[in-house]
PDB file of C-alpha atoms in Angstrom:
ATOM      1  CA  MET A 123       6.254  11.958  11.073  1.00  0.00           C
ATOM      2  CA  ASP A 124       2.430  12.310  11.708  1.00  0.00           C
ATOM      3  CA  ALA A 125       1.586  12.636   8.057  1.00  0.00           C
ATOM      4  CA  THR A 126       3.385   8.931   7.647  1.00  0.00           C
ATOM      5  CA  TYR A 127       1.597   7.520   9.914  1.00  0.00           C
ATOM      6  CA  ASN A 128      -1.665   8.892   8.685  1.00  0.00           C
ATOM      7  CA  ILE A 129      -0.688   7.050   5.367  1.00  0.00           C
ATOM      8  CA  GLU A 130       0.308   3.854   6.989  1.00  0.00           C
ATOM      9  CA  ASP A 131      -3.362   3.510   8.681  1.00  0.00           C
ATOM     10  CA  GLU A 132      -4.843   4.684   5.647  1.00  0.00           C
ATOM     11  CA  ILE A 133      -3.614   1.769   3.917  1.00  0.00           C
ATOM     12  CA  ILE A 134      -3.949  -0.627   6.236  1.00  0.00           C
ATOM     13  CA  ASN A 135      -7.504   0.626   6.194  1.00  0.00           C
ATOM     14  CA  LEU A 136      -7.692   0.427   2.574  1.00  0.00           C
ATOM     15  CA  LEU A 137      -6.027  -3.384   2.373  1.00  0.00           C
ATOM     16  CA  GLN A 138      -8.915  -4.156   5.005  1.00  0.00           C
ATOM     17  CA  GLY A 139     -11.743  -2.849   3.088  1.00  0.00           C
ATOM     18  CA  HIS A 140     -10.451  -4.416  -0.243  1.00  0.00           C
ATOM     19  CA  GLY A 141      -8.208  -7.528   0.500  1.00  0.00           C
ATOM     20  CA  SER A 142      -5.547  -7.082  -1.796  1.00  0.00           C
ATOM     21  CA  LEU A 143      -4.334  -4.098  -3.843  1.00  0.00           C
ATOM     22  CA  SER A 144      -1.443  -3.303  -5.681  1.00  0.00           C
ATOM     23  CA  VAL A 145       0.782   0.065  -5.672  1.00  0.00           C
ATOM     24  CA  ALA A 146      -0.848   2.050  -8.363  1.00  0.00           C
ATOM     25  CA  PHE A 147      -4.807   1.646  -6.507  1.00  0.00           C
ATOM     26  CA  LEU A 148      -3.647   2.171  -3.092  1.00  0.00           C
ATOM     27  CA  THR A 149      -1.896   5.338  -4.881  1.00  0.00           C
ATOM     28  CA  ARG A 150      -5.278   6.352  -6.447  1.00  0.00           C
ATOM     29  CA  PHE A 151      -7.437   5.665  -3.456  1.00  0.00           C
ATOM     30  CA  LEU A 152      -5.394   7.720  -1.148  1.00  0.00           C
ATOM     31  CA  ASN A 153      -5.433  10.296  -3.803  1.00  0.00           C
ATOM     32  CA  GLU A 154      -9.515  10.014  -4.060  1.00  0.00           C
ATOM     33  CA  ARG A 155      -9.586   9.988  -0.322  1.00  0.00           C
ATOM     34  CA  GLY A 156      -7.596  13.688  -0.302  1.00  0.00           C
ATOM     35  CA  ILE A 157      -4.386  11.929   0.982  1.00  0.00           C
ATOM     36  CA  PHE A 158      -2.200  13.427  -2.137  1.00  0.00           C
ATOM     37  CA  CYS A 159       1.150  11.052  -2.025  1.00  0.00           C
ATOM     38  CA  THR A 160       3.108   9.529  -5.188  1.00  0.00           C
ATOM     39  CA  ARG A 161       3.634   5.744  -6.071  1.00  0.00           C
ATOM     40  CA  GLN A 162       7.429   6.203  -4.676  1.00  0.00           C
ATOM     41  CA  ARG A 163       5.954   7.564  -1.699  1.00  0.00           C
ATOM     42  CA  VAL A 164       3.505   4.585  -1.048  1.00  0.00           C
ATOM     43  CA  GLU A 165       6.158   1.797  -2.239  1.00  0.00           C
ATOM     44  CA  ARG A 166       8.676   3.526   0.502  1.00  0.00           C
ATOM     45  CA  ILE A 167       5.708   3.272   3.398  1.00  0.00           C
ATOM     46  CA  LEU A 168       4.743  -0.374   1.839  1.00  0.00           C
ATOM     47  CA  ARG A 169       8.731  -1.596   2.312  1.00  0.00           C
ATOM     48  CA  GLY A 170       8.252  -0.027   6.172  1.00  0.00           C
ATOM     49  CA  LEU A 171       4.930  -1.870   6.653  1.00  0.00           C
ATOM     50  CA  ILE A 172       6.605  -4.836   5.482  1.00  0.00           C
ATOM     51  CA  ARG A 173       9.272  -5.012   7.898  1.00  0.00           C
ATOM     52  CA  GLN A 174       7.232  -4.077  10.556  1.00  0.00           C
ATOM     53  CA  LYS A 175       5.756  -7.571   9.442  1.00  0.00           C
ATOM     54  CA  LYS A 176       1.982  -6.167   9.041  1.00  0.00           C
ATOM     55  CA  VAL A 177       1.779  -6.220   5.116  1.00  0.00           C
ATOM     56  CA  GLU A 178       2.950  -9.370   2.574  1.00  0.00           C
ATOM     57  CA  ALA A 179       3.594  -8.498  -0.862  1.00  0.00           C
ATOM     58  CA  PHE A 180       3.024 -11.788  -3.255  1.00  0.00           C
ATOM     59  CA  TYR A 181       2.872 -11.433  -7.141  1.00  0.00           C
ATOM     60  CA  THR A 182      -0.267 -13.151  -9.326  1.00  0.00           C
ATOM     61  CA  ASN A 183       0.280 -15.118 -12.481  1.00  0.00           C
ATOM     62  CA  SER A 184      -1.770 -13.270 -14.306  1.00  0.00           C
ATOM     63  CA  ASN A 185       0.561  -9.589 -14.617  1.00  0.00           C
ATOM     64  CA  ARG A 186       3.727 -10.768 -12.564  1.00  0.00           C
ATOM     65  CA  ARG A 187       2.738  -7.067 -10.819  1.00  0.00           C
ATOM     66  CA  LYS A 188       3.669  -6.713  -6.631  1.00  0.00           C
ATOM     67  CA  HIS A 189       0.250  -6.753  -4.584  1.00  0.00           C
ATOM     68  CA  TYR A 190      -0.206  -6.512  -0.762  1.00  0.00           C
ATOM     69  CA  ARG A 191      -2.182  -7.595   1.644  1.00  0.00           C
ATOM     70  CA  LEU A 192      -2.715  -7.550   5.557  1.00  0.00           C
ATOM     71  CA  ARG A 193      -0.756 -10.617   7.294  1.00  0.00           C
TER      72      ARG A 193
END
């Protein structure tokens, strides 16, 4: 469970620094920081953060992909 909280903190730090990001970019930035995880794991953690009302999801008009930002 400690690793999950660490990834949650890293995702929140990335969103604070970059604004809104998609799952693909979040996974890429986490892997560049040395936290090796898959897109499915990042999506699962983001769903938990949405339930906790820390992150919100939205769609952009250009590419119909979900982006995430801090509330």
